[in-house]
Amino acid sequence: MSNVPGELKYVSSHEWIRVEGDGTVTIGVTDHAQEALGDVVFVELPDMDADVSAGDDAGVVESVKAASDIYAPVSGVVIAVNEDLEDAPEMVNSDPYGDGWFFKLKLTDESELDDLLSADEYSAACEEE
Amino acid sequence: MGHKTPLYELHESMGGKLVDFGGWDMPLHYGSQLEEHNIVRQDAGMFDVSHMTIVDVSGQEARKYLQYLVANDVARLEVQGKALYTAMLNEQGGIIDDLIIYLMTEKGCSNEWYRLVVNCATREKDLAWMADRAIGFDVTLNEQPELAMVAVQGPKARAKVAALLGGSREQTINQLSVFQGFESEGWFIARTGYTGEDGLEIMVPEDEVAQFWSALAEAGVAPCGLGARDTLRLEAGMNLYGSDMTDSVTPLESGIAWSVAFEPADRQFVGRDVLDQQKANGGYDKLVGLVLETRGVLRGHQRVIVDGVGEGEITSGTFSPTLGFSVALARVPAGTGAAAKVEMRGKEIDVRVVRPPFVRNGKKVFE
C-alpha cells in the first residue's frame, strides 16, 4: 500500500500539495504515482515566474516506462523549482514527499485550496482506479 | 490469470511486480528496473525465461528440414553445441519468429538432432507452422514444456554459476565457447543471452529450478525482471519480436540480413524468392539506431521524419541506463542518412542515426 501523508492535500491526477501557510504551496507527485511510473529518468519543470492556472500542464515526468504530464493543482506564480531533479531524477522515486518535490507556487486564489482532496479522499480515489 | 512458471512463488516472495506477458504472469521488476539493469552490466543478474518455448528436432532429415524451415543455414554449425540465430519466414519473406538453434550432437552423426528456442507469445503459431512444414520430412518435433530456463547474465555471471554448481557442470561452463551449449547431468547450459553481456542460459527440469534460483540468489546473483531485460537488449541492439519485426517485414528490413544465408544459392528455404528479389531490387526500408543525447525519451511508434527522404517509425525506444540518454530502433526509408527528426509530444526533435548496437560488454560502441 502506498504512503499518503495525512498533512498534505491531493488532486486525483496524483499531485500532492503542501500548504505552507504563507500564501505559497509546494507541489510534487505522490508515492502512488511514482510507483506506477517506475524509475524516473527525466523531469521537465515549469519556468520560474510562469503564471499557471489550476489544471494547466506545468511539467513532464519521464520514466523508463512512459511520459506523464504534471498538472498545476491550483493557480499561481512559480516561485521555485527543484533543480536538483535535473541531476537526480531518481529522488522522485526514493523521496516523493521530500527531496523529490517539483515546484512551489505563490497562490493567486487561496479559495482554490478548498477544492483539494484530503489524504483519505485521495486514498479512496486511488482504490477506485 | 495467466500461465505461471515454476518460479512464480519465488518471484512473489522476492518482491517481484508481476505483469502479464504473452499470457504469462512474469516479473516486471523487483523494485528498481534501473538497478537491475546496472547489476547486469557490472556484475550478474538472473532472469526467469521459463516461458520461452523449447522444441527438439530429430530424425533422419532433421538438418534438411531446418535448412528449409529457416533463413540461416544450420549446415554452418560445425561443432557440437554451437548455436545459430535465425528467423523463420512465411512465403512472403515476413518473419514468423526469430529463434536460436543448437546443434546437440556431433555434426553429421547418425542421430543428429537440434534444439530450438522460440518466443512464448508466438508459441502456437510457430508450432503449427513448424508441424505443417514438416510434412514430407522424416523428422520428429518434440516440445519440452517440462524444461524451465534461467538466464544468468553479466561479466561475473559465468564465474558465479560455475563456483555455485561445481563438479562436472563447472567444467562444462569453463569449456563453453561463446554461442555454444552442452548437456551436463540432465541440464543444458549455453553461453548465450539477450543482454549484450557474457552469461549463460540454463535449461533445468522444472522441479529443480526453484532450488537453483534460490541458490543463485544466495550466491549474490540479483533477480531481474522483464523491464531490465528490455532495456538491456535494446542497448545491445537486439530485436524484440512483435515490436522491431513482425510477419509483415523481412530480415533485410529488420537489421538481421546477417542471419540470412544466401549461399549456397540452391538451398530453397521458405521465403527465399522474396528475399532474393528484394535484395536484387534494393531500396527497401532499413532498421537503424537513433540516439537522442539531450533530454526526453524516444518511445515505440513515434514518427521519424527524414528531410527530403520520407518518414519512418520507432519500433522500440527507451532511456538507456548505461549511456544516460535515450536510444531507439527505427524502421526508416533506404535513403536515410546520419540525421533525422522524431515527433515527440507535438515537437520535432533532432536525433542522430547510428548503426546498432549501442552498448556491448558494458561500454558504448556506436560511432
mmCIF file of N, CA and C in Angstrom, chain A residues 6-116:
data_model
loop_
_atom_site.group_PDB
_atom_site.id
_atom_site.type_symbol
_atom_site.label_atom_id
_atom_site.label_comp_id
_atom_site.label_asym_id
_atom_site.label_seq_id
_atom_site.Cartn_x
_atom_site.Cartn_y
_atom_site.Cartn_z
ATOM 1 N N GLY A 6 -0.957 12.335 5.981
ATOM 2 C CA GLY A 6 -2.214 12.992 6.367
ATOM 3 C C GLY A 6 -2.157 14.507 6.297
ATOM 4 N N GLU A 7 -0.958 15.104 6.406
ATOM 5 C CA GLU A 7 -0.881 16.579 6.488
ATOM 6 C C GLU A 7 -0.902 17.253 5.105
ATOM 7 N N LEU A 8 -0.888 16.447 4.038
ATOM 8 C CA LEU A 8 -0.854 17.032 2.691
ATOM 9 C C LEU A 8 -2.234 17.036 2.051
ATOM 10 N N LYS A 9 -2.370 17.856 0.991
ATOM 11 C CA LYS A 9 -3.575 17.854 0.150
ATOM 12 C C LYS A 9 -3.235 17.167 -1.180
ATOM 13 N N TYR A 10 -4.268 16.766 -1.918
ATOM 14 C CA TYR A 10 -4.040 15.971 -3.134
ATOM 15 C C TYR A 10 -5.009 16.362 -4.237
ATOM 16 N N VAL A 11 -4.650 15.982 -5.470
ATOM 17 C CA VAL A 11 -5.620 16.014 -6.578
ATOM 18 C C VAL A 11 -5.640 14.631 -7.224
ATOM 19 N N SER A 12 -6.719 14.344 -7.946
ATOM 20 C CA SER A 12 -6.889 12.980 -8.466
ATOM 21 C C SER A 12 -5.884 12.662 -9.572
ATOM 22 N N SER A 13 -5.205 13.705 -10.135
ATOM 23 C CA SER A 13 -4.164 13.448 -11.128
ATOM 24 C C SER A 13 -2.827 13.120 -10.447
ATOM 25 N N HIS A 14 -2.846 12.849 -9.142
ATOM 26 C CA HIS A 14 -1.713 12.288 -8.400
ATOM 27 C C HIS A 14 -0.594 13.276 -8.055
ATOM 28 N N GLU A 15 -0.950 14.581 -7.994
ATOM 29 C CA GLU A 15 -0.010 15.525 -7.401
ATOM 30 C C GLU A 15 -0.383 15.722 -5.934
ATOM 31 N N TRP A 16 0.628 15.988 -5.103
ATOM 32 C CA TRP A 16 0.372 16.381 -3.709
ATOM 33 C C TRP A 16 0.683 17.866 -3.544
ATOM 34 N N ILE A 17 0.062 18.494 -2.542
ATOM 35 C CA ILE A 17 0.204 19.928 -2.301
ATOM 36 C C ILE A 17 0.451 20.127 -0.818
ATOM 37 N N ARG A 18 1.557 20.779 -0.482
ATOM 38 C CA ARG A 18 1.766 21.133 0.920
ATOM 39 C C ARG A 18 1.494 22.629 1.075
ATOM 40 N N VAL A 19 0.518 22.951 1.925
ATOM 41 C CA VAL A 19 0.136 24.350 2.145
ATOM 42 C C VAL A 19 1.081 24.908 3.198
ATOM 43 N N GLU A 20 1.894 25.898 2.786
ATOM 44 C CA GLU A 20 2.963 26.379 3.668
ATOM 45 C C GLU A 20 2.462 27.405 4.681
ATOM 46 N N GLY A 21 1.245 27.946 4.488
ATOM 47 C CA GLY A 21 0.679 28.866 5.461
ATOM 48 C C GLY A 21 1.077 30.321 5.247
ATOM 49 N N ASP A 22 1.891 30.601 4.212
ATOM 50 C CA ASP A 22 2.307 31.976 3.929
ATOM 51 C C ASP A 22 1.861 32.391 2.531
ATOM 52 N N GLY A 23 0.791 31.735 2.056
ATOM 53 C CA GLY A 23 0.302 32.046 0.706
ATOM 54 C C GLY A 23 1.030 31.295 -0.378
ATOM 55 N N THR A 24 1.909 30.352 -0.005
ATOM 56 C CA THR A 24 2.600 29.545 -1.016
ATOM 57 C C THR A 24 2.301 28.061 -0.789
ATOM 58 N N VAL A 25 2.521 27.276 -1.852
ATOM 59 C CA VAL A 25 2.357 25.819 -1.751
ATOM 60 C C VAL A 25 3.551 25.138 -2.431
ATOM 61 N N THR A 26 3.875 23.921 -1.964
ATOM 62 C CA THR A 26 4.888 23.083 -2.602
ATOM 63 C C THR A 26 4.157 21.908 -3.233
ATOM 64 N N ILE A 27 4.625 21.520 -4.441
ATOM 65 C CA ILE A 27 3.910 20.506 -5.225
ATOM 66 C C ILE A 27 4.853 19.395 -5.672
ATOM 67 N N GLY A 28 4.361 18.181 -5.627
ATOM 68 C CA GLY A 28 5.138 17.041 -6.139
ATOM 69 C C GLY A 28 4.180 15.963 -6.622
ATOM 70 N N VAL A 29 4.716 14.780 -6.930
ATOM 71 C CA VAL A 29 3.831 13.669 -7.296
ATOM 72 C C VAL A 29 3.817 12.649 -6.159
ATOM 73 N N THR A 30 2.712 11.934 -6.045
ATOM 74 C CA THR A 30 2.503 11.069 -4.890
ATOM 75 C C THR A 30 3.311 9.771 -5.002
ATOM 76 N N ASP A 31 3.393 9.093 -3.884
ATOM 77 C CA ASP A 31 4.043 7.787 -3.826
ATOM 78 C C ASP A 31 3.361 6.804 -4.784
ATOM 79 N N HIS A 32 2.031 6.863 -4.799
ATOM 80 C CA HIS A 32 1.255 6.013 -5.703
ATOM 81 C C HIS A 32 1.673 6.277 -7.159
ATOM 82 N N ALA A 33 1.843 7.571 -7.505
ATOM 83 C CA ALA A 33 2.205 7.937 -8.880
ATOM 84 C C ALA A 33 3.611 7.448 -9.222
ATOM 85 N N GLN A 34 4.567 7.668 -8.318
ATOM 86 C CA GLN A 34 5.946 7.258 -8.641
ATOM 87 C C GLN A 34 6.037 5.743 -8.778
ATOM 88 N N GLU A 35 5.230 5.040 -7.996
ATOM 89 C CA GLU A 35 5.262 3.580 -8.084
ATOM 90 C C GLU A 35 4.711 3.104 -9.429
ATOM 91 N N ALA A 36 3.641 3.772 -9.876
ATOM 92 C CA ALA A 36 3.058 3.403 -11.167
ATOM 93 C C ALA A 36 3.987 3.772 -12.327
ATOM 94 N N LEU A 37 4.699 4.887 -12.185
ATOM 95 C CA LEU A 37 5.602 5.332 -13.259
ATOM 96 C C LEU A 37 6.820 4.423 -13.399
ATOM 97 N N GLY A 38 7.305 3.894 -12.296
ATOM 98 C CA GLY A 38 8.586 3.184 -12.326
ATOM 99 C C GLY A 38 9.723 4.191 -12.288
ATOM 100 N N ASP A 39 10.961 3.709 -12.528
ATOM 101 C CA ASP A 39 12.140 4.565 -12.390
ATOM 102 C C ASP A 39 12.030 5.839 -13.231
ATOM 103 N N VAL A 40 12.122 6.993 -12.562
ATOM 104 C CA VAL A 40 12.049 8.279 -13.258
ATOM 105 C C VAL A 40 13.433 8.637 -13.794
ATOM 106 N N VAL A 41 13.497 9.052 -15.080
ATOM 107 C CA VAL A 41 14.793 9.345 -15.693
ATOM 108 C C VAL A 41 14.956 10.804 -16.135
ATOM 109 N N PHE A 42 13.861 11.512 -16.376
ATOM 110 C CA PHE A 42 13.945 12.946 -16.693
ATOM 111 C C PHE A 42 12.750 13.651 -16.077
ATOM 112 N N VAL A 43 12.987 14.894 -15.634
ATOM 113 C CA VAL A 43 11.881 15.716 -15.155
ATOM 114 C C VAL A 43 11.987 17.071 -15.843
ATOM 115 N N GLU A 44 10.873 17.533 -16.400
ATOM 116 C CA GLU A 44 10.835 18.856 -17.020
ATOM 117 C C GLU A 44 9.979 19.733 -16.124
ATOM 118 N N LEU A 45 10.553 20.832 -15.649
ATOM 119 C CA LEU A 45 9.876 21.676 -14.675
ATOM 120 C C LEU A 45 9.356 22.952 -15.334
ATOM 121 N N PRO A 46 8.404 23.637 -14.707
ATOM 122 C CA PRO A 46 7.914 24.898 -15.296
ATOM 123 C C PRO A 46 8.988 25.986 -15.191
ATOM 124 N N ASP A 47 8.825 27.060 -15.984
ATOM 125 C CA ASP A 47 9.757 28.192 -15.909
ATOM 126 C C ASP A 47 9.488 28.991 -14.644
ATOM 127 N N MET A 48 10.543 29.551 -14.101
ATOM 128 C CA MET A 48 10.386 30.454 -12.955
ATOM 129 C C MET A 48 9.503 31.632 -13.384
ATOM 130 N N ASP A 49 8.693 32.131 -12.466
ATOM 131 C CA ASP A 49 7.812 33.288 -12.678
ATOM 132 C C ASP A 49 6.654 33.015 -13.640
ATOM 133 N N ALA A 50 6.541 31.773 -14.103
ATOM 134 C CA ALA A 50 5.429 31.460 -15.001
ATOM 135 C C ALA A 50 4.114 31.565 -14.225
ATOM 136 N N ASP A 51 3.109 32.026 -14.926
ATOM 137 C CA ASP A 51 1.759 32.154 -14.373
ATOM 138 C C ASP A 51 0.993 30.899 -14.758
ATOM 139 N N VAL A 52 0.563 30.101 -13.821
ATOM 140 C CA VAL A 52 -0.162 28.886 -14.207
ATOM 141 C C VAL A 52 -1.563 28.893 -13.591
ATOM 142 N N SER A 53 -2.502 28.309 -14.313
ATOM 143 C CA SER A 53 -3.864 28.159 -13.798
ATOM 144 C C SER A 53 -4.076 26.713 -13.385
ATOM 145 N N ALA A 54 -4.978 26.518 -12.450
ATOM 146 C CA ALA A 54 -5.284 25.163 -11.993
ATOM 147 C C ALA A 54 -5.629 24.292 -13.196
ATOM 148 N N GLY A 55 -4.984 23.130 -13.315
ATOM 149 C CA GLY A 55 -5.264 22.215 -14.417
ATOM 150 C C GLY A 55 -4.323 22.360 -15.599
ATOM 151 N N ASP A 56 -3.484 23.426 -15.626
ATOM 152 C CA ASP A 56 -2.518 23.604 -16.728
ATOM 153 C C ASP A 56 -1.401 22.550 -16.653
ATOM 154 N N ASP A 57 -0.845 22.219 -17.821
ATOM 155 C CA ASP A 57 0.401 21.433 -17.842
ATOM 156 C C ASP A 57 1.488 22.287 -17.203
ATOM 157 N N ALA A 58 2.219 21.723 -16.282
ATOM 158 C CA ALA A 58 3.287 22.503 -15.655
ATOM 159 C C ALA A 58 4.607 21.749 -15.679
ATOM 160 N N GLY A 59 4.660 20.655 -16.411
ATOM 161 C CA GLY A 59 5.913 19.907 -16.486
ATOM 162 C C GLY A 59 5.645 18.509 -16.991
ATOM 163 N N VAL A 60 6.738 17.755 -17.121
ATOM 164 C CA VAL A 60 6.640 16.383 -17.604
ATOM 165 C C VAL A 60 7.560 15.518 -16.751
ATOM 166 N N VAL A 61 7.098 14.344 -16.446
ATOM 167 C CA VAL A 61 7.981 13.392 -15.790
ATOM 168 C C VAL A 61 8.077 12.175 -16.704
ATOM 169 N N GLU A 62 9.325 11.811 -17.033
ATOM 170 C CA GLU A 62 9.549 10.666 -17.918
ATOM 171 C C GLU A 62 10.192 9.548 -17.113
ATOM 172 N N SER A 63 9.571 8.390 -17.172
ATOM 173 C CA SER A 63 10.155 7.223 -16.528
ATOM 174 C C SER A 63 10.639 6.278 -17.617
ATOM 175 N N VAL A 64 11.269 5.176 -17.216
ATOM 176 C CA VAL A 64 11.660 4.187 -18.211
ATOM 177 C C VAL A 64 10.439 3.719 -18.995
ATOM 178 N N LYS A 65 9.284 3.788 -18.360
ATOM 179 C CA LYS A 65 8.083 3.228 -18.964
ATOM 180 C C LYS A 65 7.323 4.213 -19.850
ATOM 181 N N ALA A 66 7.142 5.448 -19.390
ATOM 182 C CA ALA A 66 6.251 6.369 -20.097
ATOM 183 C C ALA A 66 6.511 7.818 -19.700
ATOM 184 N N ALA A 67 5.945 8.729 -20.493
ATOM 185 C CA ALA A 67 5.990 10.155 -20.162
ATOM 186 C C ALA A 67 4.632 10.570 -19.619
ATOM 187 N N SER A 68 4.611 11.363 -18.546
ATOM 188 C CA SER A 68 3.344 11.835 -17.984
ATOM 189 C C SER A 68 3.422 13.331 -17.727
ATOM 190 N N ASP A 69 2.316 14.010 -17.988
ATOM 191 C CA ASP A 69 2.254 15.438 -17.687
ATOM 192 C C ASP A 69 2.100 15.650 -16.185
ATOM 193 N N ILE A 70 2.676 16.758 -15.734
ATOM 194 C CA ILE A 70 2.436 17.212 -14.367
ATOM 195 C C ILE A 70 1.503 18.417 -14.468
ATOM 196 N N TYR A 71 0.421 18.399 -13.699
ATOM 197 C CA TYR A 71 -0.545 19.491 -13.763
ATOM 198 C C TYR A 71 -0.401 20.394 -12.545
ATOM 199 N N ALA A 72 -0.650 21.686 -12.766
ATOM 200 C CA ALA A 72 -0.722 22.610 -11.637
ATOM 201 C C ALA A 72 -2.043 22.359 -10.922
ATOM 202 N N PRO A 73 -2.020 21.963 -9.656
ATOM 203 C CA PRO A 73 -3.283 21.640 -8.970
ATOM 204 C C PRO A 73 -4.065 22.885 -8.570
ATOM 205 N N VAL A 74 -3.365 24.019 -8.469
ATOM 206 C CA VAL A 74 -4.002 25.303 -8.127
ATOM 207 C C VAL A 74 -3.350 26.381 -8.976
ATOM 208 N N SER A 75 -3.949 27.569 -9.010
ATOM 209 C CA SER A 75 -3.401 28.667 -9.813
ATOM 210 C C SER A 75 -2.361 29.434 -9.003
ATOM 211 N N GLY A 76 -1.343 29.965 -9.723
ATOM 212 C CA GLY A 76 -0.337 30.742 -9.013
ATOM 213 C C GLY A 76 0.838 31.089 -9.900
ATOM 214 N N VAL A 77 1.854 31.695 -9.256
ATOM 215 C CA VAL A 77 3.081 32.066 -9.958
ATOM 216 C C VAL A 77 4.197 31.164 -9.427
ATOM 217 N N VAL A 78 5.014 30.637 -10.360
ATOM 218 C CA VAL A 78 6.090 29.725 -9.966
ATOM 219 C C VAL A 78 7.188 30.521 -9.264
ATOM 220 N N ILE A 79 7.445 30.211 -7.991
ATOM 221 C CA ILE A 79 8.478 30.953 -7.248
ATOM 222 C C ILE A 79 9.709 30.102 -6.961
ATOM 223 N N ALA A 80 9.637 28.793 -7.221
ATOM 224 C CA ALA A 80 10.826 27.937 -7.050
ATOM 225 C C ALA A 80 10.611 26.651 -7.819
ATOM 226 N N VAL A 81 11.706 26.120 -8.381
ATOM 227 C CA VAL A 81 11.646 24.790 -9.000
ATOM 228 C C VAL A 81 12.801 23.965 -8.432
ATOM 229 N N ASN A 82 12.604 22.672 -8.350
ATOM 230 C CA ASN A 82 13.616 21.801 -7.732
ATOM 231 C C ASN A 82 14.660 21.396 -8.771
ATOM 232 N N GLU A 83 15.700 22.246 -8.899
ATOM 233 C CA GLU A 83 16.716 21.998 -9.930
ATOM 234 C C GLU A 83 17.529 20.735 -9.670
ATOM 235 N N ASP A 84 17.519 20.261 -8.427
ATOM 236 C CA ASP A 84 18.279 19.031 -8.110
ATOM 237 C C ASP A 84 17.731 17.824 -8.877
ATOM 238 N N LEU A 85 16.473 17.920 -9.300
ATOM 239 C CA LEU A 85 15.886 16.780 -10.028
ATOM 240 C C LEU A 85 16.535 16.585 -11.391
ATOM 241 N N GLU A 86 17.164 17.646 -11.902
ATOM 242 C CA GLU A 86 17.842 17.563 -13.189
ATOM 243 C C GLU A 86 18.922 16.477 -13.151
ATOM 244 N N ASP A 87 19.708 16.481 -12.092
ATOM 245 C CA ASP A 87 20.804 15.508 -11.982
ATOM 246 C C ASP A 87 20.393 14.258 -11.222
ATOM 247 N N ALA A 88 19.343 14.348 -10.445
ATOM 248 C CA ALA A 88 18.964 13.204 -9.615
ATOM 249 C C ALA A 88 17.452 12.954 -9.684
ATOM 250 N N PRO A 89 16.954 12.644 -10.888
ATOM 251 C CA PRO A 89 15.500 12.429 -11.027
ATOM 252 C C PRO A 89 14.999 11.263 -10.194
ATOM 253 N N GLU A 90 15.911 10.358 -9.809
ATOM 254 C CA GLU A 90 15.506 9.199 -9.013
ATOM 255 C C GLU A 90 14.976 9.590 -7.635
ATOM 256 N N MET A 91 15.204 10.858 -7.224
ATOM 257 C CA MET A 91 14.639 11.304 -5.940
ATOM 258 C C MET A 91 13.112 11.303 -5.968
ATOM 259 N N VAL A 92 12.532 11.404 -7.166
ATOM 260 C CA VAL A 92 11.066 11.319 -7.281
ATOM 261 C C VAL A 92 10.602 9.946 -6.785
ATOM 262 N N ASN A 93 11.400 8.912 -7.043
ATOM 263 C CA ASN A 93 11.071 7.562 -6.578
ATOM 264 C C ASN A 93 11.428 7.353 -5.109
ATOM 265 N N SER A 94 12.609 7.840 -4.720
ATOM 266 C CA SER A 94 13.102 7.486 -3.391
ATOM 267 C C SER A 94 12.473 8.354 -2.298
ATOM 268 N N ASP A 95 12.085 9.589 -2.629
ATOM 269 C CA ASP A 95 11.571 10.507 -1.599
ATOM 270 C C ASP A 95 10.525 11.442 -2.207
ATOM 271 N N PRO A 96 9.386 10.869 -2.636
ATOM 272 C CA PRO A 96 8.419 11.682 -3.395
ATOM 273 C C PRO A 96 7.864 12.866 -2.605
ATOM 274 N N TYR A 97 7.783 12.767 -1.279
ATOM 275 C CA TYR A 97 7.197 13.860 -0.488
ATOM 276 C C TYR A 97 8.268 14.780 0.097
ATOM 277 N N GLY A 98 9.536 14.477 -0.150
ATOM 278 C CA GLY A 98 10.622 15.279 0.421
ATOM 279 C C GLY A 98 11.487 15.856 -0.672
ATOM 280 N N ASP A 99 12.696 15.262 -0.844
ATOM 281 C CA ASP A 99 13.646 15.769 -1.832
ATOM 282 C C ASP A 99 13.119 15.696 -3.262
ATOM 283 N N GLY A 100 12.077 14.912 -3.474
ATOM 284 C CA GLY A 100 11.545 14.764 -4.831
ATOM 285 C C GLY A 100 10.468 15.783 -5.191
ATOM 286 N N TRP A 101 10.345 16.890 -4.423
ATOM 287 C CA TRP A 101 9.336 17.919 -4.767
ATOM 288 C C TRP A 101 9.633 18.523 -6.136
ATOM 289 N N PHE A 102 8.609 19.097 -6.779
ATOM 290 C CA PHE A 102 8.770 19.630 -8.139
ATOM 291 C C PHE A 102 8.908 21.152 -8.184
ATOM 292 N N PHE A 103 7.884 21.862 -7.656
ATOM 293 C CA PHE A 103 7.925 23.335 -7.737
ATOM 294 C C PHE A 103 7.043 23.945 -6.652
ATOM 295 N N LYS A 104 7.243 25.251 -6.454
ATOM 296 C CA LYS A 104 6.448 25.998 -5.472
ATOM 297 C C LYS A 104 5.698 27.113 -6.189
ATOM 298 N N LEU A 105 4.484 27.337 -5.721
ATOM 299 C CA LEU A 105 3.657 28.400 -6.305
ATOM 300 C C LEU A 105 3.287 29.423 -5.246
ATOM 301 N N LYS A 106 3.200 30.694 -5.661
ATOM 302 C CA LYS A 106 2.537 31.709 -4.833
ATOM 303 C C LYS A 106 1.103 31.748 -5.303
ATOM 304 N N LEU A 107 0.182 31.461 -4.408
ATOM 305 C CA LEU A 107 -1.224 31.299 -4.788
ATOM 306 C C LEU A 107 -1.831 32.594 -5.291
ATOM 307 N N THR A 108 -2.670 32.504 -6.322
ATOM 308 C CA THR A 108 -3.421 33.680 -6.748
ATOM 309 C C THR A 108 -4.831 33.682 -6.146
ATOM 310 N N ASP A 109 -5.302 32.497 -5.753
ATOM 311 C CA ASP A 109 -6.663 32.438 -5.207
ATOM 312 C C ASP A 109 -6.716 31.345 -4.140
ATOM 313 N N GLU A 110 -6.570 31.769 -2.892
ATOM 314 C CA GLU A 110 -6.467 30.793 -1.805
ATOM 315 C C GLU A 110 -7.710 29.930 -1.660
ATOM 316 N N SER A 111 -8.834 30.414 -2.170
ATOM 317 C CA SER A 111 -10.067 29.632 -2.027
ATOM 318 C C SER A 111 -9.997 28.319 -2.824
ATOM 319 N N GLU A 112 -9.087 28.248 -3.832
ATOM 320 C CA GLU A 112 -8.930 27.002 -4.595
ATOM 321 C C GLU A 112 -8.464 25.843 -3.711
ATOM 322 N N LEU A 113 -7.842 26.165 -2.595
ATOM 323 C CA LEU A 113 -7.365 25.109 -1.685
ATOM 324 C C LEU A 113 -8.531 24.267 -1.165
ATOM 325 N N ASP A 114 -9.715 24.891 -1.119
ATOM 326 C CA ASP A 114 -10.883 24.160 -0.604
ATOM 327 C C ASP A 114 -11.297 23.003 -1.513
ATOM 328 N N ASP A 115 -10.878 23.092 -2.803
ATOM 329 C CA ASP A 115 -11.274 22.047 -3.753
ATOM 330 C C ASP A 115 -10.369 20.812 -3.694
ATOM 331 N N LEU A 116 -9.271 20.907 -2.967
ATOM 332 C CA LEU A 116 -8.307 19.799 -2.969
ATOM 333 C C LEU A 116 -8.788 18.638 -2.106
#
